[in-house]
Amino acid sequence: MAEKQQMVGEVYYPTPEVITQAHIKNYEAVYAEAQADLAAFWGKIAAANFEWFKPWETVLDESNAPFYKWFTGAKVNIVHNALDRHQRTATRNKAALIFEGEAGDTRTYTYQQLHYEVSKFASILRSMGVKKGDRVTIYMGRIPELMIAMLACAKVGAMHSVVYGGFSTEALHGRIEDSQSRLVITCDGAWLRGEIVPLKNITDEAVNRSPVVENVIVVKRTGQDVHMEHGRDHWYHDLMALDIANPNASTEVMDAEDPLFILYTSGTTGRPKAILHTHGGYMVGTATTLKWVFDIKPEDVWWCAADPGWITGHSYIVYAPLLLGATSFMYEGAPTHPYPDRWWQLIAKYRVTILYTAPTAIRGLMRFGEAWPEKHDLSSLRLLGSVGEPINPEAWKWYYRVIGKERCPIMDTWWQTETGAFMITPMPCVPLKPGSGTRPFPGVEVDVVDEDGNSVKANEEGFLVIKNPWPSMLRTILGDPDRYVQQYWSRYSEQGWYLPGDSARKDEDGYIWIIGRIDDVIKVSGYRLGTAEIESALVSHPAVAEAAAIGIPDELRGNIIKGFVILRQGYEPSDKLSHELRDHVGHEMGPIAKPSTVDFVTSLPKTRSGKIMRRVLRAQVLGQDVGDTSTLEE
Ligand code: PRX
C-alpha cells in the first residue's frame, strides 16, 4: 500500500513513490521544453506515439489565425490509432471496455472484439450511404453501443454529433436540424434509477419534425414495445446480423484537419453552437493529456464516470483511453442506485485504479456519509480526478480523505468542450492546493488579465486567457465561422488570445483558481446550459410572453436555475402554472434544465437596447448590490 501524501499548510506534496512511478517526473522541465519550441514539442509527441498514413508538412500552420491548423498535409484516422493498430499487438486481447449495466448485467469487450463490432457497424453505415463529411446524430444511454456508434462514424469519416441522453425533444430536434443529420442512432430506452427513459419516443417526436432524417437505427436496451416506422427505423441487431456487416471494413484515410465530430455546447447568446474537432490534433491532445495527467499504465482500470454525451466522455471515455491501449470501466446508471454505495462497490468489484468525476457527484455522495464508502475495499485506487466546475475545498478534502485515504492525489482538470483536452491541471508530480487546477499543461500559456489585457495582480480576479494555440483546440463552429472568431478571439484580437469565458485568479505561486463563468452560461451539476435555451423553452409555452433565466449558487449542484416570466394577457399567476412551466422546460430541454423555481414578474431589467440584464436579476435575488446600472432602462 502506498504511503500517505505529505501536507504542509494547505499544500499537498506527492510522495517520492508517486513521482518515481509517474510518466512526467519534473513538470517545470517539460513545461520549459514546450515553451522553448511549441511546434517541435508537439511534433515529437505526435511522431513517437501515433501511426500516420502520411507524415505532416507543417506541425502548426498559423497563416490564417485564429483558424489554426495542426499537422497539415498528414493523413490519419483516429480510429486506426484507437483500434486498428492494436490488432497487431498483444493489446488485441486486452479489455478495452468493461461495462456494468444498472441492473447488474456485465459485458467486456477486448480490443479485438471492439474492433470487430465497430468495423461491422461501419460497413452498415456505409451501406446506408453515410460517407466522409456527413453528420450523424447519436442519442443514447451510457452503453457500449454508444461508443461503437461514435467510433464507426469516425471510421467511415462521418462526423458524429452526440446529444446527451438526458436532453429531450426540443434540444434533440434543434441539434438534428442544425447539423442536417440524415441518420439518427438511438436506443429504445435507457435505464435510470430502475426506470426507463423513453429515448425512442423522444427521438420520434424530434424526428417527426425533421424531414432531413432518412434513417433511424435503434439499439434494443430496455426491451419495452416501441413504435418502429416502416422504411425509416431499423433495429441495430437486425442490421448487425446481415452479411454486409463486414468485420474487415476499411478505415477511411482522412486529412489530419478533417472533422472528427461536432458537439453542441451553450454559448453566451442564442442557440447552442456546434464545436468542431478534427482527427489529428484532437488525437494528439487527448491521448497525451490523459497519459501524463492520470499517468495511465497498462495495468490500470480507468473509470471516467462522465457521460459520453459530453466532451469529457468523448475525450476521456471514448478516444484517449483507446488511443493509449488502456482498460476503461463504464457504468450505465445512477451512483445511488439501488443504494448510495453503488460506485464504491463497483470500484471494489473491478479493482478500479483511477476515478475521474465531477464535484457535484462527490458532494451528492458525501451527503450519505462515510459509512457507505467504508463498507468497501477502495485500496485499488491510486489517483482521483475532478472536472466540470470548481471543486470546493470541503468536497476536495472528503474525496481525498474518505475515498483516496490520503494516498491518492486529486487531479482537478480545467478544460472545455472547445479545448478538447485538459488545459489547466496538476500531474501526479505537482503539489496540490484543494480547489485549484494548479498550473497549465505543457504547451499551454495562460494568464489572468483585465479588460485591456494587462496581467492582474496576484490573487486578484480577472479574465482567464489562453495565449497560444494547442493541438486539440476547436477549429471552428460548424456553419458559423464568424461566430467562432467573435466569441473566442475578438476580446483580445490584438494580442491573438483565446477567451474561454471564465473568471479566475492566479496566486503568488502561479496557481490558477477558477471562479466561474463571465457570460450567460449556467453550470448545473457540472452540465453546461445556456440561459438563452432555457428562456426560449419557457417562451414556447402559450402562457409566457417574456422570460429570463439565471443561475444561483447551490451547495449541492453548484448552481440551480431560477426562471422569471411575464405572462401573456389572459393568464394569471398561480403555483399550478409555475409547476407547469417548470415541467414544460423539463419536457422540452430535459430534466437537467428544469428551473428550481419560476416566478411571475411584471417587468424584467433590460438595457436600452432590450437585452435582459441577468446580472441585475441575480444581484436582486441574492440581496447583493446591483452594481453599475447606468445602462438599465427601467
Ligand atoms: O467554467 C468552466 C467549467 O466548465 C466550463 C466548460 O464546460 P464544458 O464545455 O461543458 O466542459 C466541461 C468539461 C470539460 C469551463 O469554462 N469547468 C470545467 N472544468 C473545471 C471548470 N471550472 C473549474 N474547475 C474545473 N476543473
mmCIF file of C-alpha atoms in Angstrom, residues 360-552:
data_model
loop_
_atom_site.group_PDB
_atom_site.id
_atom_site.type_symbol
_atom_site.label_atom_id
_atom_site.label_comp_id
_atom_site.label_asym_id
_atom_site.label_seq_id
_atom_site.Cartn_x
_atom_site.Cartn_y
_atom_site.Cartn_z
ATOM 1 C CA THR A 360 -21.395 17.629 -7.934
ATOM 2 C CA ALA A 361 -21.246 13.818 -7.802
ATOM 3 C CA ILE A 362 -18.786 13.966 -4.908
ATOM 4 C CA ARG A 363 -20.969 16.420 -2.997
ATOM 5 C CA GLY A 364 -24.011 14.265 -3.701
ATOM 6 C CA LEU A 365 -22.352 11.097 -2.377
ATOM 7 C CA MET A 366 -20.800 12.938 0.561
ATOM 8 C CA ARG A 367 -24.309 13.683 1.859
ATOM 9 C CA PHE A 368 -24.887 9.991 2.538
ATOM 10 C CA GLY A 369 -21.969 9.841 4.932
ATOM 11 C CA GLU A 370 -18.765 7.860 5.268
ATOM 12 C CA ALA A 371 -20.350 4.570 6.246
ATOM 13 C CA TRP A 372 -21.193 3.775 2.611
ATOM 14 C CA PRO A 373 -17.669 4.006 1.201
ATOM 15 C CA GLU A 374 -16.272 2.427 4.403
ATOM 16 C CA LYS A 375 -18.124 -0.776 3.564
ATOM 17 C CA HIS A 376 -15.922 -1.355 0.522
ATOM 18 C CA ASP A 377 -12.287 -2.042 -0.245
ATOM 19 C CA LEU A 378 -11.114 1.028 -2.134
ATOM 20 C CA SER A 379 -7.426 0.161 -1.866
ATOM 21 C CA SER A 380 -7.074 -0.344 -5.633
ATOM 22 C CA LEU A 381 -7.411 3.416 -6.194
ATOM 23 C CA ARG A 382 -4.191 5.310 -6.836
ATOM 24 C CA LEU A 383 -5.368 8.563 -8.430
ATOM 25 C CA LEU A 384 -8.561 10.615 -8.359
ATOM 26 C CA GLY A 385 -9.855 13.302 -10.702
ATOM 27 C CA SER A 386 -12.352 16.143 -10.806
ATOM 28 C CA VAL A 387 -13.836 18.130 -13.680
ATOM 29 C CA GLY A 388 -16.675 20.375 -14.762
ATOM 30 C CA GLU A 389 -16.812 23.112 -12.146
ATOM 31 C CA PRO A 390 -14.707 24.458 -9.302
ATOM 32 C CA ILE A 391 -14.395 21.895 -6.515
ATOM 33 C CA ASN A 392 -14.996 23.418 -3.101
ATOM 34 C CA PRO A 393 -12.261 22.585 -0.580
ATOM 35 C CA GLU A 394 -14.668 20.624 1.689
ATOM 36 C CA ALA A 395 -15.627 18.283 -1.142
ATOM 37 C CA TRP A 396 -11.963 18.035 -2.197
ATOM 38 C CA LYS A 397 -10.927 17.038 1.311
ATOM 39 C CA TRP A 398 -13.708 14.499 1.707
ATOM 40 C CA TYR A 399 -12.818 12.916 -1.650
ATOM 41 C CA TYR A 400 -9.164 12.929 -0.660
ATOM 42 C CA ARG A 401 -9.621 11.521 2.831
ATOM 43 C CA VAL A 402 -12.623 9.195 2.590
ATOM 44 C CA ILE A 403 -12.207 7.862 -0.939
ATOM 45 C CA GLY A 404 -8.480 8.299 -1.576
ATOM 46 C CA LYS A 405 -7.436 7.508 2.023
ATOM 47 C CA GLU A 406 -4.930 10.378 1.856
ATOM 48 C CA ARG A 407 -2.832 8.367 -0.616
ATOM 49 C CA CYS A 408 -4.350 9.431 -3.929
ATOM 50 C CA PRO A 409 -3.526 12.807 -5.445
ATOM 51 C CA ILE A 410 -6.562 14.589 -6.953
ATOM 52 C CA MET A 411 -6.193 15.869 -10.493
ATOM 53 C CA ASP A 412 -8.535 18.856 -10.757
ATOM 54 C CA THR A 413 -8.654 19.349 -14.526
ATOM 55 C CA TRP A 414 -9.891 22.595 -16.032
ATOM 56 C CA TRP A 415 -10.892 22.489 -19.674
ATOM 57 C CA GLN A 416 -13.873 22.922 -22.006
ATOM 58 C CA THR A 417 -15.766 21.415 -24.907
ATOM 59 C CA GLU A 418 -13.808 23.878 -27.008
ATOM 60 C CA THR A 419 -10.367 22.931 -25.717
ATOM 61 C CA GLY A 420 -10.898 19.204 -26.352
ATOM 62 C CA ALA A 421 -8.385 18.245 -23.672
ATOM 63 C CA PHE A 422 -7.087 19.281 -20.233
ATOM 64 C CA MET A 423 -5.622 22.793 -20.173
ATOM 65 C CA ILE A 424 -5.008 23.673 -16.527
ATOM 66 C CA THR A 425 -4.339 20.614 -14.443
ATOM 67 C CA PRO A 426 -1.946 19.064 -11.999
ATOM 68 C CA MET A 427 0.048 15.955 -12.801
ATOM 69 C CA PRO A 428 0.953 13.465 -10.087
ATOM 70 C CA CYS A 429 4.326 15.184 -9.566
ATOM 71 C CA VAL A 430 2.783 18.628 -8.938
ATOM 72 C CA PRO A 431 1.989 19.780 -5.353
ATOM 73 C CA LEU A 432 -1.750 20.304 -4.895
ATOM 74 C CA LYS A 433 -3.876 23.023 -3.336
ATOM 75 C CA PRO A 434 -7.510 21.989 -2.763
ATOM 76 C CA GLY A 435 -9.756 23.942 -5.134
ATOM 77 C CA SER A 436 -7.058 24.927 -7.625
ATOM 78 C CA GLY A 437 -6.429 23.316 -11.004
ATOM 79 C CA THR A 438 -2.795 24.258 -10.311
ATOM 80 C CA ARG A 439 -0.740 25.017 -13.444
ATOM 81 C CA PRO A 440 -1.209 24.921 -17.217
ATOM 82 C CA PHE A 441 -0.429 21.728 -19.127
ATOM 83 C CA PRO A 442 2.875 21.882 -21.016
ATOM 84 C CA GLY A 443 2.412 23.815 -24.256
ATOM 85 C CA VAL A 444 -0.405 25.925 -22.807
ATOM 86 C CA GLU A 445 0.267 29.504 -21.780
ATOM 87 C CA VAL A 446 -2.403 31.074 -19.588
ATOM 88 C CA ASP A 447 -2.849 34.340 -17.741
ATOM 89 C CA VAL A 448 -5.427 36.273 -15.770
ATOM 90 C CA VAL A 449 -5.901 39.742 -17.230
ATOM 91 C CA ASP A 450 -8.028 42.885 -17.049
ATOM 92 C CA GLU A 451 -10.213 44.407 -19.804
ATOM 93 C CA ASP A 452 -7.130 45.792 -21.546
ATOM 94 C CA GLY A 453 -5.155 42.599 -21.354
ATOM 95 C CA ASN A 454 -2.805 43.605 -18.541
ATOM 96 C CA SER A 455 -1.974 40.840 -16.078
ATOM 97 C CA VAL A 456 -3.827 41.488 -12.844
ATOM 98 C CA LYS A 457 -2.005 41.342 -9.519
ATOM 99 C CA ALA A 458 -1.618 38.056 -7.651
ATOM 100 C CA ASN A 459 -4.916 36.858 -6.147
ATOM 101 C CA GLU A 460 -6.992 39.467 -7.985
ATOM 102 C CA GLU A 461 -9.897 38.377 -10.124
ATOM 103 C CA GLY A 462 -9.672 38.790 -13.878
ATOM 104 C CA PHE A 463 -10.403 37.108 -17.209
ATOM 105 C CA LEU A 464 -8.708 33.839 -17.933
ATOM 106 C CA VAL A 465 -6.959 33.865 -21.322
ATOM 107 C CA ILE A 466 -5.003 31.304 -23.302
ATOM 108 C CA LYS A 467 -2.162 32.859 -25.186
ATOM 109 C CA ASN A 468 -1.249 30.223 -27.737
ATOM 110 C CA PRO A 469 -2.854 27.551 -29.946
ATOM 111 C CA TRP A 470 -2.873 23.863 -28.908
ATOM 112 C CA PRO A 471 -3.459 20.716 -30.991
ATOM 113 C CA SER A 472 -6.888 19.681 -29.610
ATOM 114 C CA MET A 473 -8.398 23.154 -29.913
ATOM 115 C CA LEU A 474 -11.745 23.606 -31.637
ATOM 116 C CA ARG A 475 -11.270 24.564 -35.270
ATOM 117 C CA THR A 476 -14.489 26.474 -35.789
ATOM 118 C CA ILE A 477 -18.207 26.474 -35.111
ATOM 119 C CA LEU A 478 -19.737 24.365 -37.878
ATOM 120 C CA GLY A 479 -21.585 26.638 -40.258
ATOM 121 C CA ASP A 480 -20.720 29.804 -38.361
ATOM 122 C CA PRO A 481 -17.043 30.739 -38.622
ATOM 123 C CA ASP A 482 -17.813 34.399 -37.810
ATOM 124 C CA ARG A 483 -19.248 33.422 -34.501
ATOM 125 C CA TYR A 484 -16.108 31.379 -33.789
ATOM 126 C CA VAL A 485 -13.996 34.483 -34.235
ATOM 127 C CA GLN A 486 -16.438 36.717 -32.427
ATOM 128 C CA GLN A 487 -16.984 34.507 -29.418
ATOM 129 C CA TYR A 488 -13.458 33.365 -28.671
ATOM 130 C CA TRP A 489 -10.961 35.641 -30.354
ATOM 131 C CA SER A 490 -12.440 39.137 -30.548
ATOM 132 C CA ARG A 491 -11.998 40.426 -26.975
ATOM 133 C CA TYR A 492 -8.200 40.209 -27.249
ATOM 134 C CA SER A 493 -7.876 40.202 -31.027
ATOM 135 C CA GLU A 494 -4.817 42.448 -30.987
ATOM 136 C CA GLN A 495 -2.920 40.030 -28.783
ATOM 137 C CA GLY A 496 -4.360 36.973 -30.534
ATOM 138 C CA TRP A 497 -5.558 35.367 -27.277
ATOM 139 C CA TYR A 498 -8.331 32.855 -26.769
ATOM 140 C CA LEU A 499 -11.086 33.840 -24.318
ATOM 141 C CA PRO A 500 -12.568 30.797 -22.532
ATOM 142 C CA GLY A 501 -15.287 32.832 -20.771
ATOM 143 C CA ASP A 502 -14.161 32.079 -17.212
ATOM 144 C CA SER A 503 -13.012 34.417 -14.478
ATOM 145 C CA ALA A 504 -10.093 33.323 -12.353
ATOM 146 C CA ARG A 505 -7.321 34.374 -10.015
ATOM 147 C CA LYS A 506 -3.667 33.452 -10.051
ATOM 148 C CA ASP A 507 -1.873 33.172 -6.708
ATOM 149 C CA GLU A 508 1.717 34.014 -5.842
ATOM 150 C CA ASP A 509 2.851 30.509 -6.885
ATOM 151 C CA GLY A 510 1.255 30.855 -10.310
ATOM 152 C CA TYR A 511 -1.593 28.505 -9.335
ATOM 153 C CA ILE A 512 -4.884 29.209 -11.119
ATOM 154 C CA TRP A 513 -8.173 29.334 -9.201
ATOM 155 C CA ILE A 514 -11.245 29.270 -11.433
ATOM 156 C CA ILE A 515 -14.092 31.409 -10.122
ATOM 157 C CA GLY A 516 -16.870 30.924 -12.660
ATOM 158 C CA ARG A 517 -18.353 31.944 -15.964
ATOM 159 C CA ILE A 518 -18.360 35.569 -17.062
ATOM 160 C CA ASP A 519 -21.204 35.033 -19.513
ATOM 161 C CA ASP A 520 -24.721 33.636 -19.537
ATOM 162 C CA VAL A 521 -23.657 30.045 -19.281
ATOM 163 C CA ILE A 522 -25.008 28.244 -16.201
ATOM 164 C CA LYS A 523 -23.252 25.197 -14.823
ATOM 165 C CA VAL A 524 -25.831 22.937 -13.180
ATOM 166 C CA SER A 525 -24.337 19.806 -11.644
ATOM 167 C CA GLY A 526 -21.391 20.409 -13.970
ATOM 168 C CA TYR A 527 -23.652 20.405 -17.045
ATOM 169 C CA ARG A 528 -23.351 23.401 -19.278
ATOM 170 C CA LEU A 529 -26.591 25.166 -20.138
ATOM 171 C CA GLY A 530 -27.317 28.492 -21.767
ATOM 172 C CA THR A 531 -29.811 30.949 -20.362
ATOM 173 C CA ALA A 532 -30.996 31.535 -23.931
ATOM 174 C CA GLU A 533 -32.073 27.903 -24.380
ATOM 175 C CA ILE A 534 -33.960 27.816 -21.094
ATOM 176 C CA GLU A 535 -35.621 31.123 -21.868
ATOM 177 C CA SER A 536 -36.725 30.007 -25.310
ATOM 178 C CA ALA A 537 -38.153 26.825 -23.770
ATOM 179 C CA LEU A 538 -40.135 28.985 -21.323
ATOM 180 C CA VAL A 539 -41.352 31.296 -24.058
ATOM 181 C CA SER A 540 -42.509 28.319 -26.134
ATOM 182 C CA HIS A 541 -45.277 27.845 -23.537
ATOM 183 C CA PRO A 542 -48.504 29.631 -24.573
ATOM 184 C CA ALA A 543 -48.794 31.459 -21.222
ATOM 185 C CA VAL A 544 -45.403 33.140 -21.444
ATOM 186 C CA ALA A 545 -44.722 36.476 -23.103
ATOM 187 C CA GLU A 546 -41.149 37.032 -21.895
ATOM 188 C CA ALA A 547 -38.713 35.062 -19.804
ATOM 189 C CA ALA A 548 -35.354 35.296 -18.091
ATOM 190 C CA ALA A 549 -33.255 32.543 -16.523
ATOM 191 C CA ILE A 550 -30.372 32.928 -14.107
ATOM 192 C CA GLY A 551 -28.076 30.647 -12.152
ATOM 193 C CA ILE A 552 -27.986 30.891 -8.356
#
